Amino acid sequence: MTFDNFSLHPQILRALSAAGYTEPTGIQSKAIPKILKGFDIRASAQTGTGKTGAFLLPALNRLTAPSAKSGKGPRLLIIVPTRELAMQVELQAQKYSRFLPHLKSACVVGGVPYSAQLRKLSKPCDILIATPGRLIDFMDRSKIDFSRLEILVLDEADRMLDMGFLEPVEQIVAATPAERQTLLFSATLQGSVKALSEKLLNKPMDIVVHTEHEKHENISQTIYYTDGLEHKNRLLNHILQMEEVERTIIFTSTKRHADELVDDLLAQGHRAAVLHGDMKQRQRTRTIAQMKQGEIKVLVATDVASRGIDVQAVSHVINFDLPRSPEDYVHRIGRTGRAGATGTALSFASHRDSFIVKKIEAFTGQKIATSAIAGLEPVVKQKKRFNAPQRKRFSHSRGRR
Ligand code: AMP
């Protein structure tokens, strides 16, 4: 299948071809025709699958026809959980609409001054990408006019609920026209996301795609059992010296721990930087840009800050601490192996983490191999799992410091 199979506007097809995208991804093949027909959609899709294109391409296509209503408010509203994701979505919107220069976008997110965003909102805007908190601020100041709104997208809805945005999201949706088309994308469609979708969507079509990529079968996943912090540090030091480890994202469970770890890595001479929610937006953007340019090789991140990091050629994701939820695990490892590449995800777990490992395996439907590095095995052996037959040893290491 090619993009020509969809009746997309020629200038959108031109932009896709300029981006070098020839074939739609699984989620795009399934979602685009249904969205073009005007259905509400409830889609389960992980990051890295092309989900942003799946909603942006048909939504932009609709915006190629003039609005039936006068006004200057947005016709397409995309609500996302984090600033980083908002910026990624805006970049993709600009990429796909580059030959439709009359379509204007604006991005309203927290953590940056109001003035520039206010200036943008005072001009006509077709596409508005927003995080819930800042959007509500502007709505409270009567700066947003939803009278022209045609399409509402809730991206990474599960994450928004995890972050406590249920009420703001409901408040925003209530302010939009009832006859809108609503598209909900989420890593999972269970529990509270399902309840929310039933409230906000009109007879939605469900889209669930289980492609190899979505199951992250292109990412080799391994668990190293560890005895504690000191053991984790030694393992990490060893792994970072392996030749095939290039751009790496390391996840920790807390901001404080991320700060401490990056200090250690810098002291050891690694080109490392930290990315977490306490940093100013400008710093976060600069850090991601430095990672993209290869100036930074190791990024130490927390879950919230990692949303929307779209850096190609990340060879390794290392879970220094396991995440609390299987959804976070899937999001984290999806930072490697992007757009069809292969990747490696290594997780450090203590023998007390077996429960979360089992939850992750049940969620992904995949068993994660356990391994150990010669000379760095845990003293506290993981019953059964550690003695599993798939245990392997690295023979290609360059030794430890
Ligand atoms: P997403 O899941 O939306 O975060 O997209 C993951 C990455 O895949 C982004 O860098 C996109 O620009 C890229 N991408 C999206 N659609 C396609 C496509 N059809 N072919 C190749 N790459 C794509």
GROMACS .gro file of C-alpha atoms and ligand atoms in nm:
model
  424
    1MET     CA    1   0.000   0.000   0.000
    2THR     CA    2   0.117   0.355  -0.069
    3PHE     CA    3  -0.012   0.692   0.045
    4ASP     CA    4  -0.165   0.735  -0.302
    5ASN     CA    5  -0.430   0.480  -0.198
    6PHE     CA    6  -0.585   0.745   0.026
    7SER     CA    7  -0.760   1.039  -0.131
    8LEU     CA    8  -0.529   1.289   0.036
    9HIS     CA    9  -0.476   1.640  -0.100
   10PRO     CA   10  -0.194   1.652  -0.362
   11GLN     CA   11   0.005   1.899  -0.149
   12ILE     CA   12  -0.005   1.658   0.146
   13LEU     CA   13   0.113   1.375  -0.079
   14ARG     CA   14   0.389   1.607  -0.198
   15ALA     CA   15   0.496   1.675   0.162
   16LEU     CA   16   0.500   1.302   0.239
   17SER     CA   17   0.716   1.238  -0.059
   18ALA     CA   18   0.948   1.525   0.040
   19ALA     CA   19   0.976   1.367   0.388
   20GLY     CA   20   1.076   1.040   0.220
   21TYR     CA   21   0.776   0.850   0.351
   22THR     CA   22   0.655   0.608   0.086
   23GLU     CA   23   0.438   0.360   0.272
   24PRO     CA   24   0.188   0.423   0.550
   25THR     CA   25   0.263   0.245   0.880
   26GLY     CA   26   0.013  -0.009   1.022
   27ILE     CA   27  -0.176   0.243   1.232
   28GLN     CA   28  -0.180   0.492   0.943
   29SER     CA   29  -0.325   0.232   0.699
   30LYS     CA   30  -0.607   0.152   0.937
   31ALA     CA   31  -0.684   0.494   1.083
   32ILE     CA   32  -0.651   0.733   0.786
   33PRO     CA   33  -0.943   0.598   0.574
   34LYS     CA   34  -1.177   0.592   0.876
   35ILE     CA   35  -1.083   0.943   0.988
   36LEU     CA   36  -1.125   1.071   0.631
   37LYS     CA   37  -1.479   0.930   0.638
   38GLY     CA   38  -1.552   1.135   0.951
   39PHE     CA   39  -1.572   0.860   1.215
   40ASP     CA   40  -1.470   0.909   1.576
   41ILE     CA   41  -1.169   0.688   1.645
   42ARG     CA   42  -1.036   0.513   1.951
   43ALA     CA   43  -0.690   0.383   1.865
   44SER     CA   44  -0.440   0.187   2.065
   45ALA     CA   45  -0.095   0.279   1.940
   46GLN     CA   46   0.244   0.317   2.099
   47THR     CA   47   0.482   0.598   2.029
   48GLY     CA   48   0.717   0.526   1.740
   49THR     CA   49   0.447   0.367   1.524
   50GLY     CA   50   0.365   0.672   1.316
   51LYS     CA   51   0.054   0.748   1.524
   52THR     CA   52   0.100   1.125   1.490
   53GLY     CA   53   0.078   1.100   1.111
   54ALA     CA   54  -0.224   0.871   1.152
   55PHE     CA   55  -0.429   1.160   1.291
   56LEU     CA   56  -0.249   1.459   1.139
   57LEU     CA   57  -0.268   1.353   0.773
   58PRO     CA   58  -0.649   1.308   0.753
   59ALA     CA   59  -0.707   1.605   0.986
   60LEU     CA   60  -0.494   1.835   0.768
   61ASN     CA   61  -0.672   1.698   0.464
   62ARG     CA   62  -1.000   1.821   0.609
   63LEU     CA   63  -0.846   2.164   0.670
   64THR     CA   64  -0.757   2.200   0.301
   65ALA     CA   65  -1.125   2.283   0.243
   66PRO     CA   66  -1.222   2.627   0.377
   67SER     CA   67  -1.411   2.652   0.705
   68ALA     CA   68  -1.788   2.689   0.678
   69LYS     CA   69  -1.772   2.930   0.973
   70SER     CA   70  -1.614   3.269   1.010
   71GLY     CA   71  -1.375   3.343   1.294
   72LYS     CA   72  -1.009   3.289   1.371
   73GLY     CA   73  -1.013   3.011   1.631
   74PRO     CA   74  -0.861   2.666   1.573
   75ARG     CA   75  -1.030   2.409   1.350
   76LEU     CA   76  -0.809   2.129   1.478
   77LEU     CA   77  -0.721   2.099   1.848
   78ILE     CA   78  -0.465   1.842   1.963
   79ILE     CA   79  -0.432   1.793   2.339
   80VAL     CA   80  -0.116   1.619   2.456
   81PRO     CA   81   0.024   1.543   2.803
   82THR     CA   82   0.366   1.711   2.779
   83ARG     CA   83   0.550   2.005   2.628
   84GLU     CA   84   0.795   1.780   2.443
   85LEU     CA   85   0.517   1.585   2.276
   86ALA     CA   86   0.342   1.911   2.184
   87MET     CA   87   0.655   2.033   2.011
   88GLN     CA   88   0.703   1.705   1.827
   89VAL     CA   89   0.343   1.711   1.708
   90GLU     CA   90   0.383   2.071   1.591
   91LEU     CA   91   0.699   1.980   1.399
   92GLN     CA   92   0.517   1.694   1.227
   93ALA     CA   93   0.218   1.921   1.151
   94GLN     CA   94   0.457   2.170   0.990
   95LYS     CA   95   0.626   1.889   0.796
   96TYR     CA   96   0.298   1.757   0.651
   97SER     CA   97   0.153   2.102   0.580
   98ARG     CA   98   0.467   2.263   0.435
   99PHE     CA   99   0.302   2.297   0.091
  100LEU     CA  100  -0.018   2.433   0.246
  101PRO     CA  101   0.125   2.762   0.375
  102HIS     CA  102  -0.216   2.913   0.450
  103LEU     CA  103  -0.259   2.665   0.739
  104LYS     CA  104  -0.129   2.823   1.059
  105SER     CA  105  -0.043   2.638   1.377
  106ALA     CA  106   0.011   2.747   1.736
  107CYS     CA  107   0.141   2.561   2.036
  108VAL     CA  108   0.041   2.649   2.392
  109VAL     CA  109   0.233   2.470   2.664
  110GLY     CA  110   0.332   2.539   3.022
  111GLY     CA  111   0.679   2.633   3.140
  112VAL     CA  112   0.731   2.911   2.885
  113PRO     CA  113   0.625   3.279   2.897
  114TYR     CA  114   0.265   3.364   2.809
  115SER     CA  115   0.344   3.664   2.590
  116ALA     CA  116   0.459   3.488   2.269
  117GLN     CA  117   0.172   3.240   2.293
  118LEU     CA  118  -0.078   3.523   2.345
  119ARG     CA  119   0.055   3.699   2.036
  120LYS     CA  120   0.007   3.381   1.831
  121LEU     CA  121  -0.343   3.331   1.964
  122SER     CA  122  -0.441   3.684   1.869
  123LYS     CA  123  -0.388   3.590   1.502
  124PRO     CA  124  -0.594   3.342   1.298
  125CYS     CA  125  -0.494   2.985   1.379
  126ASP     CA  126  -0.608   2.658   1.220
  127ILE     CA  127  -0.419   2.403   1.428
  128LEU     CA  128  -0.376   2.437   1.803
  129ILE     CA  129  -0.155   2.196   1.994
  130ALA     CA  130  -0.181   2.229   2.370
  131THR     CA  131  -0.110   2.080   2.708
  132PRO     CA  132  -0.422   2.085   2.930
  133GLY     CA  133  -0.307   2.325   3.206
  134ARG     CA  134  -0.194   2.613   2.985
  135LEU     CA  135  -0.493   2.574   2.753
  136ILE     CA  136  -0.731   2.609   3.051
  137ASP     CA  137  -0.539   2.923   3.157
  138PHE     CA  138  -0.605   3.078   2.816
  139MET     CA  139  -0.967   2.959   2.813
  140ASP     CA  140  -1.019   3.122   3.155
  141ARG     CA  141  -0.889   3.447   3.009
  142SER     CA  142  -1.132   3.409   2.711
  143LYS     CA  143  -0.842   3.390   2.467
  144ILE     CA  144  -0.965   3.081   2.283
  145ASP     CA  145  -1.254   3.067   2.041
  146PHE     CA  146  -1.369   2.711   1.972
  147SER     CA  147  -1.663   2.808   1.749
  148ARG     CA  148  -1.483   2.685   1.432
  149LEU     CA  149  -1.349   2.365   1.590
  150GLU     CA  150  -1.403   2.057   1.371
  151ILE     CA  151  -1.159   1.796   1.499
  152LEU     CA  152  -1.039   1.724   1.852
  153VAL     CA  153  -0.747   1.485   1.911
  154LEU     CA  154  -0.659   1.345   2.255
  155ASP     CA  155  -0.306   1.210   2.213
  156GLU     CA  156  -0.150   0.973   2.469
  157ALA     CA  157  -0.476   0.980   2.663
  158ASP     CA  158  -0.355   0.718   2.912
  159ARG     CA  159  -0.064   0.940   3.003
  160MET     CA  160  -0.288   1.243   3.048
  161LEU     CA  161  -0.501   1.049   3.296
  162ASP     CA  162  -0.190   0.918   3.476
  163MET     CA  163  -0.078   1.277   3.514
  164GLY     CA  164  -0.408   1.377   3.673
  165PHE     CA  165  -0.549   1.568   3.375
  166LEU     CA  166  -0.895   1.405   3.375
  167GLU     CA  167  -1.080   1.716   3.495
  168PRO     CA  168  -0.898   1.966   3.271
  169VAL     CA  169  -0.949   1.738   2.970
  170GLU     CA  170  -1.321   1.708   3.043
  171GLN     CA  171  -1.344   2.084   3.090
  172ILE     CA  172  -1.172   2.148   2.755
  173VAL     CA  173  -1.385   1.896   2.569
  174ALA     CA  174  -1.704   2.045   2.719
  175ALA     CA  175  -1.606   2.383   2.570
  176THR     CA  176  -1.582   2.244   2.214
  177PRO     CA  177  -1.875   2.207   1.970
  178ALA     CA  178  -2.073   1.883   2.020
  179GLU     CA  179  -2.069   1.808   1.644
  180ARG     CA  180  -1.687   1.781   1.637
  181GLN     CA  181  -1.500   1.468   1.522
  182THR     CA  182  -1.304   1.321   1.815
  183LEU     CA  183  -0.994   1.102   1.785
  184LEU     CA  184  -0.844   0.937   2.091
  185PHE     CA  185  -0.498   0.775   2.084
  186SER     CA  186  -0.365   0.584   2.381
  187ALA     CA  187  -0.110   0.312   2.459
  188THR     CA  188  -0.389   0.121   2.630
  189LEU     CA  189  -0.766   0.133   2.592
  190GLN     CA  190  -0.841  -0.022   2.930
  191GLY     CA  191  -0.989   0.113   3.253
  192SER     CA  192  -1.012   0.488   3.293
  193VAL     CA  193  -0.921   0.557   2.928
  194LYS     CA  194  -1.211   0.338   2.817
  195ALA     CA  195  -1.447   0.518   3.056
  196LEU     CA  196  -1.328   0.857   2.927
  197SER     CA  197  -1.364   0.753   2.563
  198GLU     CA  198  -1.718   0.631   2.623
  199LYS     CA  199  -1.807   0.971   2.764
  200LEU     CA  200  -1.641   1.185   2.498
  201LEU     CA  201  -1.658   0.990   2.172
  202ASN     CA  202  -1.954   0.936   1.945
  203LYS     CA  203  -1.988   0.569   1.836
  204PRO     CA  204  -1.611   0.537   1.796
  205MET     CA  205  -1.442   0.284   1.568
  206ASP     CA  206  -1.173   0.090   1.756
  207ILE     CA  207  -0.835   0.051   1.594
  208VAL     CA  208  -0.585  -0.186   1.744
  209VAL     CA  209  -0.281  -0.281   1.544
  210HIS     CA  210  -0.037  -0.544   1.651
  211THR     CA  211   0.246  -0.501   1.410
  212GLU     CA  212   0.591  -0.632   1.486
  213HIS     CA  213   0.702  -0.281   1.554
  214GLU     CA  214   0.425  -0.210   1.802
  215LYS     CA  215   0.516  -0.517   2.000
  216HIS     CA  216   0.869  -0.379   1.986
  217GLU     CA  217   0.992  -0.700   1.828
  218ASN     CA  218   1.264  -0.495   1.662
  219ILE     CA  219   1.402  -0.414   2.007
  220SER     CA  220   1.613  -0.671   2.187
  221GLN     CA  221   1.514  -0.669   2.553
  222THR     CA  222   1.724  -0.801   2.841
  223ILE     CA  223   1.705  -0.787   3.220
  224TYR     CA  224   2.012  -0.778   3.445
  225TYR     CA  225   1.942  -0.865   3.806
  226THR     CA  226   2.131  -0.645   4.048
  227ASP     CA  227   2.209  -0.634   4.418
  228GLY     CA  228   2.169  -0.261   4.469
  229LEU     CA  229   2.281   0.084   4.366
  230GLU     CA  230   2.653   0.019   4.373
  231HIS     CA  231   2.610  -0.292   4.159
  232LYS     CA  232   2.391  -0.097   3.914
  233ASN     CA  233   2.660   0.170   3.882
  234ARG     CA  234   2.926  -0.088   3.802
  235LEU     CA  235   2.703  -0.257   3.544
  236LEU     CA  236   2.617   0.073   3.382
  237ASN     CA  237   2.979   0.176   3.362
  238HIS     CA  238   3.062  -0.153   3.193
  239ILE     CA  239   2.773  -0.134   2.945
  240LEU     CA  240   2.848   0.225   2.845
  241GLN     CA  241   3.196   0.119   2.742
  242MET     CA  242   3.075  -0.145   2.500
  243GLU     CA  243   3.143  -0.048   2.142
  244GLU     CA  244   2.792  -0.091   2.010
  245VAL     CA  245   2.649   0.146   2.270
  246GLU     CA  246   2.603   0.473   2.086
  247ARG     CA  247   2.326   0.718   2.172
  248THR     CA  248   2.173   0.601   2.498
  249ILE     CA  249   1.881   0.709   2.713
  250ILE     CA  250   1.896   0.602   3.077
  251PHE     CA  251   1.577   0.613   3.282
  252THR     CA  252   1.570   0.668   3.656
  253SER     CA  253   1.268   0.674   3.883
  254THR     CA  254   1.329   1.017   4.038
  255LYS     CA  255   1.459   1.358   3.930
  256ARG     CA  256   1.705   1.364   4.218
  257HIS     CA  257   1.845   1.031   4.114
  258ALA     CA  258   1.871   1.147   3.752
  259ASP     CA  259   2.072   1.452   3.867
  260GLU     CA  260   2.304   1.238   4.080
  261LEU     CA  261   2.358   0.983   3.806
  262VAL     CA  262   2.442   1.244   3.544
  263ASP     CA  263   2.696   1.401   3.783
  264ASP     CA  264   2.863   1.060   3.819
  265LEU     CA  265   2.864   1.003   3.444
  266LEU     CA  266   3.012   1.347   3.374
  267ALA     CA  267   3.279   1.282   3.636
  268GLN     CA  268   3.362   0.959   3.451
  269GLY     CA  269   3.406   1.153   3.127
  270HIS     CA  270   3.081   1.059   2.951
  271ARG     CA  271   2.912   1.319   2.729
  272ALA     CA  272   2.598   1.308   2.941
  273ALA     CA  273   2.305   1.537   3.022
  274VAL     CA  274   1.989   1.520   3.225
  275LEU     CA  275   1.627   1.573   3.115
  276HIS     CA  276   1.353   1.608   3.372
  277GLY     CA  277   1.042   1.804   3.452
  278ASP     CA  278   1.210   2.059   3.682
  279MET     CA  279   1.416   2.200   3.396
  280LYS     CA  280   1.309   2.512   3.208
  281GLN     CA  281   1.159   2.442   2.869
  282ARG     CA  282   1.446   2.619   2.693
  283GLN     CA  283   1.700   2.391   2.864
  284ARG     CA  284   1.499   2.082   2.775
  285THR     CA  285   1.472   2.182   2.411
  286ARG     CA  286   1.844   2.259   2.396
  287THR     CA  287   1.933   1.924   2.554
  288ILE     CA  288   1.720   1.730   2.304
  289ALA     CA  289   1.877   1.927   2.017
  290GLN     CA  290   2.226   1.844   2.149
  291MET     CA  291   2.130   1.478   2.165
  292LYS     CA  292   2.002   1.492   1.807
  293GLN     CA  293   2.325   1.654   1.690
  294GLY     CA  294   2.532   1.389   1.870
  295GLU     CA  295   2.694   1.636   2.112
  296ILE     CA  296   2.539   1.439   2.396
  297LYS     CA  297   2.575   1.063   2.394
  298VAL     CA  298   2.399   0.970   2.717
  299LEU     CA  299   2.074   1.125   2.828
  300VAL     CA  300   1.948   1.053   3.181
  301ALA     CA  301   1.573   1.105   3.187
  302THR     CA  302   1.262   1.060   3.397
  303ASP     CA  303   0.935   0.929   3.253
  304VAL     CA  304   0.747   1.256   3.223
  305ALA     CA  305   1.032   1.437   3.051
  306SER     CA  306   1.083   1.152   2.807
  307ARG     CA  307   0.744   1.184   2.641
  308GLY     CA  308   0.787   1.306   2.291
  309ILE     CA  309   1.163   1.258   2.268
  310ASP     CA  310   1.191   1.168   1.901
  311VAL     CA  311   1.563   1.124   1.852
  312GLN     CA  312   1.658   0.888   1.572
  313ALA     CA  313   1.943   0.639   1.611
  314VAL     CA  314   1.916   0.585   1.985
  315SER     CA  315   2.100   0.253   2.009
  316HIS     CA  316   2.020   0.173   2.374
  317VAL     CA  317   1.757   0.242   2.635
  318ILE     CA  318   1.871   0.150   2.984
  319ASN     CA  319   1.619   0.123   3.266
  320PHE     CA  320   1.847   0.202   3.558
  321ASP     CA  321   1.531   0.176   3.768
  322LEU     CA  322   1.232  -0.019   3.639
  323PRO     CA  323   0.924   0.193   3.575
  324ARG     CA  324   0.617   0.161   3.793
  325SER     CA  325   0.383   0.061   3.512
  326PRO     CA  326   0.414  -0.166   3.207
  327GLU     CA  327   0.285   0.121   2.990
  328ASP     CA  328   0.584   0.331   3.095
  329TYR     CA  329   0.815   0.042   3.011
  330VAL     CA  330   0.674   0.023   2.659
  331HIS     CA  331   0.704   0.401   2.616
  332ARG     CA  332   1.058   0.404   2.745
  333ILE     CA  333   1.189   0.126   2.523
  334GLY     CA  334   1.009   0.281   2.226
  335ARG     CA  335   1.273   0.557   2.233
  336THR     CA  336   1.503   0.315   2.056
  337GLY     CA  337   1.422   0.119   1.741
  338ARG     CA  338   1.231   0.413   1.596
  339ALA     CA  339   1.091   0.422   1.244
  340GLY     CA  340   1.179   0.059   1.174
  341ALA     CA  341   1.537   0.056   1.307
  342THR     CA  342   1.655  -0.205   1.556
  343GLY     CA  343   1.736  -0.119   1.916
  344THR     CA  344   1.843  -0.258   2.251
  345ALA     CA  345   1.664  -0.215   2.583
  346LEU     CA  346   1.845  -0.321   2.901
  347SER     CA  347   1.674  -0.315   3.239
  348PHE     CA  348   1.826  -0.339   3.584
  349ALA     CA  349   1.602  -0.517   3.832
  350SER     CA  350   1.642  -0.624   4.192
  351HIS     CA  351   1.518  -0.961   4.304
  352ARG     CA  352   1.225  -0.774   4.460
  353ASP     CA  353   1.119  -0.645   4.115
  354SER     CA  354   0.995  -0.985   3.987
  355PHE     CA  355   0.638  -0.869   4.024
  356ILE     CA  356   0.675  -0.570   3.792
  357VAL     CA  357   0.877  -0.782   3.546
  358LYS     CA  358   0.587  -1.028   3.531
  359LYS     CA  359   0.341  -0.741   3.481
  360ILE     CA  360   0.550  -0.607   3.191
  361GLU     CA  361   0.570  -0.951   3.032
  362ALA     CA  362   0.195  -1.000   3.065
  363PHE     CA  363   0.129  -0.655   2.914
  364THR     CA  364   0.362  -0.697   2.616
  365GLY     CA  365   0.296  -1.068   2.570
  366GLN     CA  366   0.671  -1.121   2.546
  367LYS     CA  367   0.911  -1.294   2.782
  368ILE     CA  368   1.219  -1.083   2.857
  369ALA     CA  369   1.550  -1.266   2.855
  370THR     CA  370   1.768  -1.251   3.165
  371SER     CA  371   2.141  -1.210   3.134
  372ALA     CA  372   2.453  -1.146   3.338
  373ILE     CA  373   2.793  -1.002   3.263
  374ALA     CA  374   3.093  -1.214   3.357
  375GLY     CA  375   3.242  -1.081   3.679
  376LEU     CA  376   2.937  -0.865   3.746
  377GLU     CA  377   2.680  -1.129   3.840
  378PRO     CA  378   2.446  -1.054   4.130
  379VAL     CA  379   2.534  -1.213   4.462
  380VAL     CA  380   2.165  -1.254   4.547
  381LYS     CA  381   2.062  -1.491   4.273
  382GLN     CA  382   1.722  -1.460   4.119
  383LYS     CA  383   1.553  -1.790   4.182
  384LYS     CA  384   1.454  -1.976   3.866
  385ARG     CA  385   1.477  -1.674   3.634
  386PHE     CA  386   1.847  -1.613   3.675
  387ASN     CA  387   1.924  -1.978   3.615
  388ALA     CA  388   1.710  -1.978   3.303
  389PRO     CA  389   1.873  -2.136   2.994
  390GLN     CA  390   1.882  -1.812   2.794
  391ARG     CA  391   2.147  -1.672   3.028
  392LYS     CA  392   2.426  -1.534   2.815
  393ARG     CA  393   2.759  -1.369   2.875
  394PHE     CA  394   2.922  -1.084   2.691
  395SER     CA  395   3.250  -1.181   2.537
  396HIS     CA  396   3.310  -0.861   2.348
  397SER     CA  397   3.353  -0.617   2.635
  398ARG     CA  398   3.649  -0.385   2.649
  399GLY     CA  399   3.688  -0.442   3.022
  400ARG     CA  400   3.601  -0.222   3.315
  401ARG     CA  401   3.766   0.081   3.455
  402AMP     P1  402   0.529   0.875   1.600
  402AMP     O1  403   0.484   0.736   1.640
  402AMP     O2  404   0.418   0.955   1.548
  402AMP     O3  405   0.603   0.942   1.714
  402AMP     O4  406   0.632   0.862   1.477
  402AMP     C1  407   0.757   0.796   1.487
  402AMP     C2  408   0.855   0.840   1.379
  402AMP     O5  409   0.821   0.780   1.252
  402AMP     C3  410   0.857   0.992   1.355
  402AMP     O6  411   0.994   1.031   1.342
  402AMP     C4  412   0.785   1.009   1.223
  402AMP     O7  413   0.827   1.125   1.154
  402AMP     C5  414   0.818   0.880   1.149
  402AMP     N1  415   0.714   0.839   1.051
  402AMP     C6  416   0.581   0.863   1.060
  402AMP     N2  417   0.515   0.808   0.955
  402AMP     C7  418   0.608   0.745   0.880
  402AMP     C8  419   0.602   0.668   0.756
  402AMP     N3  420   0.487   0.642   0.694
  402AMP     N4  421   0.719   0.621   0.708
  402AMP     C9  422   0.836   0.642   0.774
  402AMP     N5  423   0.848   0.713   0.889
  402AMP    C10  424   0.736   0.764   0.942
   0.00000   0.00000   0.00000
